[in-house]
PDB file of C-alpha atoms in Angstrom:
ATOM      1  CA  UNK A 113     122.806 109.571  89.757  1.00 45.00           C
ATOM      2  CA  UNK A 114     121.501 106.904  87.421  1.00 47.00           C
ATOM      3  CA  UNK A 115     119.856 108.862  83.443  1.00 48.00           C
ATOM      4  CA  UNK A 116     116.354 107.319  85.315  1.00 60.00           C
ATOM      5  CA  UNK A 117     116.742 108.339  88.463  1.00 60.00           C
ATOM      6  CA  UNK A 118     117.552 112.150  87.301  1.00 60.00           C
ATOM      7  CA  UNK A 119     114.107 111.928  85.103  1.00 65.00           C
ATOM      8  CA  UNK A 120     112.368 110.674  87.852  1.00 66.00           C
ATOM      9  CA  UNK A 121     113.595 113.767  90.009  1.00 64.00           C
ATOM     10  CA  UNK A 122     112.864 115.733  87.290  1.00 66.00           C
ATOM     11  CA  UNK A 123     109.534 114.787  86.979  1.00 71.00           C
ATOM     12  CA  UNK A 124     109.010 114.921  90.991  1.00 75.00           C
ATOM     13  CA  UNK A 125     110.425 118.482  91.027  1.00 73.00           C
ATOM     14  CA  UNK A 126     108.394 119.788  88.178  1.00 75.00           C
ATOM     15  CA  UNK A 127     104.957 118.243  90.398  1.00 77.00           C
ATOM     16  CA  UNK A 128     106.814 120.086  93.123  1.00 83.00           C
ATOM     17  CA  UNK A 129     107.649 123.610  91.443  1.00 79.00           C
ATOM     18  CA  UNK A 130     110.367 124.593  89.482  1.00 81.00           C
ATOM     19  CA  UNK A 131     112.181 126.043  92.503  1.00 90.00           C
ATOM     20  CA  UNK A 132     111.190 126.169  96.534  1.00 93.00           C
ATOM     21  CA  UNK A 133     110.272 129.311  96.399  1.00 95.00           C
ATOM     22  CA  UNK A 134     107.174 127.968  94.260  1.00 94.00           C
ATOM     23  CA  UNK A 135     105.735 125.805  97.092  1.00 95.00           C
ATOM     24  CA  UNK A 136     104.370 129.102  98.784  1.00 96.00           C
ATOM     25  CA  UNK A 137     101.890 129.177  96.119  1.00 95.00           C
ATOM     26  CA  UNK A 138     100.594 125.281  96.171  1.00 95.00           C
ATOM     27  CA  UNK A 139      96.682 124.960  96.727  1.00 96.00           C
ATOM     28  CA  UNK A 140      96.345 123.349 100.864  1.00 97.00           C
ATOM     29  CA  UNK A 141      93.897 120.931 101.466  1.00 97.00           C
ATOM     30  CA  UNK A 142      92.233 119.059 104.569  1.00 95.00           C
ATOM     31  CA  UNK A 143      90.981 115.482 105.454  1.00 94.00           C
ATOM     32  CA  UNK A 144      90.488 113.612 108.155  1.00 89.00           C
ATOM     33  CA  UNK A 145      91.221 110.223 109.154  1.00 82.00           C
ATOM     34  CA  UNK A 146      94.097 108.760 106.900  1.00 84.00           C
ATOM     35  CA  UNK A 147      94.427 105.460 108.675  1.00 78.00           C
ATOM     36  CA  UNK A 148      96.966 103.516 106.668  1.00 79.00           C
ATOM     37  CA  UNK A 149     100.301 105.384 105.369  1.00 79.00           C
ATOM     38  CA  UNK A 150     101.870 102.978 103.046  1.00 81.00           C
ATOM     39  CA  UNK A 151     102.293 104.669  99.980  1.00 87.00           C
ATOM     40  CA  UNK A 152     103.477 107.902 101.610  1.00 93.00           C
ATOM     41  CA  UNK A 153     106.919 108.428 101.357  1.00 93.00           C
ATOM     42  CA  UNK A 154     109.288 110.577 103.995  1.00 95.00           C
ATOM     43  CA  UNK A 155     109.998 113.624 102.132  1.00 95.00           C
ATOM     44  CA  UNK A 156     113.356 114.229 104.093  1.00 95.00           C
ATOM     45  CA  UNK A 157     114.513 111.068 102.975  1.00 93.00           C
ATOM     46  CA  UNK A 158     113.547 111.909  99.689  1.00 91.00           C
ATOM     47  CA  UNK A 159     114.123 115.640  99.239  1.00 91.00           C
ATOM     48  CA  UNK A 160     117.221 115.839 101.659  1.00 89.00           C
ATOM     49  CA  UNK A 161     119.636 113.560  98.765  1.00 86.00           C
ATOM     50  CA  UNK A 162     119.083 116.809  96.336  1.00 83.00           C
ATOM     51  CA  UNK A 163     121.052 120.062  96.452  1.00 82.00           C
ATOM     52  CA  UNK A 164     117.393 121.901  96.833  1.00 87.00           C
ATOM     53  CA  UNK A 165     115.809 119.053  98.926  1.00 90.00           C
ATOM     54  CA  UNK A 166     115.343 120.924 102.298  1.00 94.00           C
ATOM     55  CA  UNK A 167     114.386 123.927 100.718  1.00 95.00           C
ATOM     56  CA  UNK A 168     111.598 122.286  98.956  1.00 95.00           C
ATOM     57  CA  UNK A 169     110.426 121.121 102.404  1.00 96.00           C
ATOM     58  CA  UNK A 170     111.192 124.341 104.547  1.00 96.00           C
ATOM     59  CA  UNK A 171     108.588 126.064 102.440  1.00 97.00           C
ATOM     60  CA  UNK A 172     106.133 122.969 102.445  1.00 97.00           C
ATOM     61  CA  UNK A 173     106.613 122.941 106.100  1.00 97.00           C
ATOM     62  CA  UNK A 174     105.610 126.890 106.332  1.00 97.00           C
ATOM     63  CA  UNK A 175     103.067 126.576 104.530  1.00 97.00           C
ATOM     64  CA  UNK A 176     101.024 124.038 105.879  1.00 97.00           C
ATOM     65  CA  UNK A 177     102.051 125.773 109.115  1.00 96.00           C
ATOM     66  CA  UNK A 178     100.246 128.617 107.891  1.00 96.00           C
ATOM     67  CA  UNK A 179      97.176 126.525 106.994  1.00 95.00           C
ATOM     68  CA  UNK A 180      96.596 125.547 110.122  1.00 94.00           C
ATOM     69  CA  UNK A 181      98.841 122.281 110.830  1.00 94.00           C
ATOM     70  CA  UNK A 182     100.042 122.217 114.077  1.00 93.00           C
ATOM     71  CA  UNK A 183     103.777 121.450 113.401  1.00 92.00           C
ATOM     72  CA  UNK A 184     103.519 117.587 114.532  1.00 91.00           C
ATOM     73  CA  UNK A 185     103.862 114.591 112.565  1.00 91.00           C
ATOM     74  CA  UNK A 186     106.634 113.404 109.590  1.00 93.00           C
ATOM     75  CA  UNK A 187     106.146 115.471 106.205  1.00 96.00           C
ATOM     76  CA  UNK A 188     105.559 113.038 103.530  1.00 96.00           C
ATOM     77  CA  UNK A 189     104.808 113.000 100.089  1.00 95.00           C
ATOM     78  CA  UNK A 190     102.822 111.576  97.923  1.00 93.00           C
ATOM     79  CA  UNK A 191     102.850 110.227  94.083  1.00 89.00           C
ATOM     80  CA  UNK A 192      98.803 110.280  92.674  1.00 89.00           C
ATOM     81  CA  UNK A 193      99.095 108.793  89.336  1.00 87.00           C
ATOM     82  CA  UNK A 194      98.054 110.496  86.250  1.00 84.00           C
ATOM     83  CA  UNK A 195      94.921 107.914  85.677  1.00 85.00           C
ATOM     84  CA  UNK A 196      93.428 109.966  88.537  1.00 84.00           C
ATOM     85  CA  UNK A 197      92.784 112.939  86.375  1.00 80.00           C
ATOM     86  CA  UNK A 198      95.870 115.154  87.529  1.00 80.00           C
ATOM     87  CA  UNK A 199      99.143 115.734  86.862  1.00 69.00           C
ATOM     88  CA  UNK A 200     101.912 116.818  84.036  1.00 62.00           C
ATOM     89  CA  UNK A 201      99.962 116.074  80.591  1.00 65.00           C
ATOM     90  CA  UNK A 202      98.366 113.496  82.246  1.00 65.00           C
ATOM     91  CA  UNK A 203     101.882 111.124  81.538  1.00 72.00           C
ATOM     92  CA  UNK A 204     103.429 111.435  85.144  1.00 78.00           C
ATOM     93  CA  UNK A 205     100.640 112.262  87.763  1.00 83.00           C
ATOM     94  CA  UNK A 206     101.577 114.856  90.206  1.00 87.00           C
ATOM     95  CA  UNK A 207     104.003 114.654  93.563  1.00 91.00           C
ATOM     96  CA  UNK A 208     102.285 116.534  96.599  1.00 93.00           C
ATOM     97  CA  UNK A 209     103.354 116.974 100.376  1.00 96.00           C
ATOM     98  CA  UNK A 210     101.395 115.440 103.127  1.00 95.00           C
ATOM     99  CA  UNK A 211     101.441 115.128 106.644  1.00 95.00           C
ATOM    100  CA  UNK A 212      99.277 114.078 109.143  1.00 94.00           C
ATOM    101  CA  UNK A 213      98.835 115.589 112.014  1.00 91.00           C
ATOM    102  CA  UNK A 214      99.573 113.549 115.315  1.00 88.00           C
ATOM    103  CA  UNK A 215      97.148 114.950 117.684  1.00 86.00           C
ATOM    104  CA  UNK A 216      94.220 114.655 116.353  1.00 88.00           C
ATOM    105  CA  UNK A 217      94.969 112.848 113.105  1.00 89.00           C
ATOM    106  CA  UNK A 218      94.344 115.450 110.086  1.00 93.00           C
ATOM    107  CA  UNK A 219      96.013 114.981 107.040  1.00 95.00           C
ATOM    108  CA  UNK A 220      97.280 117.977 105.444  1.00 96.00           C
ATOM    109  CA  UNK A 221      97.951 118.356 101.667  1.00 96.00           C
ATOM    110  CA  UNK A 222     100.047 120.789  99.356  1.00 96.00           C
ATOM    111  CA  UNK A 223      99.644 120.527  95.965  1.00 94.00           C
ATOM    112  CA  UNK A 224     100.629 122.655  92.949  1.00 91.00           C
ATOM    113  CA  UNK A 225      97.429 122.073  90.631  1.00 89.00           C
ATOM    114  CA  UNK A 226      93.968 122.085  92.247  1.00 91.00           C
ATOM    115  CA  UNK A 227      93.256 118.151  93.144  1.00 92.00           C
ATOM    116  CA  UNK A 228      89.706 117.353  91.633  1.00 89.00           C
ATOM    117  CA  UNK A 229      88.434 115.089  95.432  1.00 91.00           C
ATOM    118  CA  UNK A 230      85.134 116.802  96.758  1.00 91.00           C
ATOM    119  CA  UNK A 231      86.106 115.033  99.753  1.00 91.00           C
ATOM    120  CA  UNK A 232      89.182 117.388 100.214  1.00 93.00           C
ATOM    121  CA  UNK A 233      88.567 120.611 102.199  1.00 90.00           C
ATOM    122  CA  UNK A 234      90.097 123.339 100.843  1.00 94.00           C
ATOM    123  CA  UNK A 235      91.993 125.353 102.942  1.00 92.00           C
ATOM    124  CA  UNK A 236      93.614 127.975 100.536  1.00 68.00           C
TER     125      UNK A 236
END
């Protein structure tokens, strides 16, 4: 793996937790209506090139599971840039999970640090 592409990993897994087990504690969110999923990426295509990659999305998965997501739709995740008032020293911007659910079309986030959108519902 390419010096850039290991700090970029890095800087995903720190925004992700320092280790899977991590992920049970991220902050859940709500919202409904996500219509356009372009900038979402699919985290098993992501994660699952990493030694740690499915772990990191086994927990996601049971989490949100445990929020209330109803175990259908592709877990994604998300990059929200550090000009958006969150993230690691506000240099790299945070990496969250998201999915949204097929049925009825919620979006479900995980996120390690509390996201600062009012228009988020706040599940745990």
């Amino acid at each position: 793996m390419a010096s850039s592409n290991k700090e970029r990993f890095g800087n995903m897994l720190e925004s992700l937790g320092g280790t899977p087990e991590e992920v049970r504690d991220f902050i859940v969110y709500s919202y409904h209506f996500i219509d356009d999923g372009l900038f979402f990426l699919n985290a098993r295509e992501v994660l699952g090139r990493y030694p740690e990659g499915y772990a990191y999305i086994r927990e996601a998965e049971k989490l949100l599971k445990n929020s209330g997501w109803e175990d259908d739709g592709e877990l994604e995740l998300l990059w929200i840039p550090p000009f958006i008032g969150v993230g690691v020293e506000d240099t790299y911007g945070i990496v969250c999970f998201h999915v949204k659910q097929s049925n009825n079309g919620t979006s479900w986030f995980a996120s390690k640090i509390a996201l600062p959108f009012k228009s988020l519902e706040r599940c745990s």
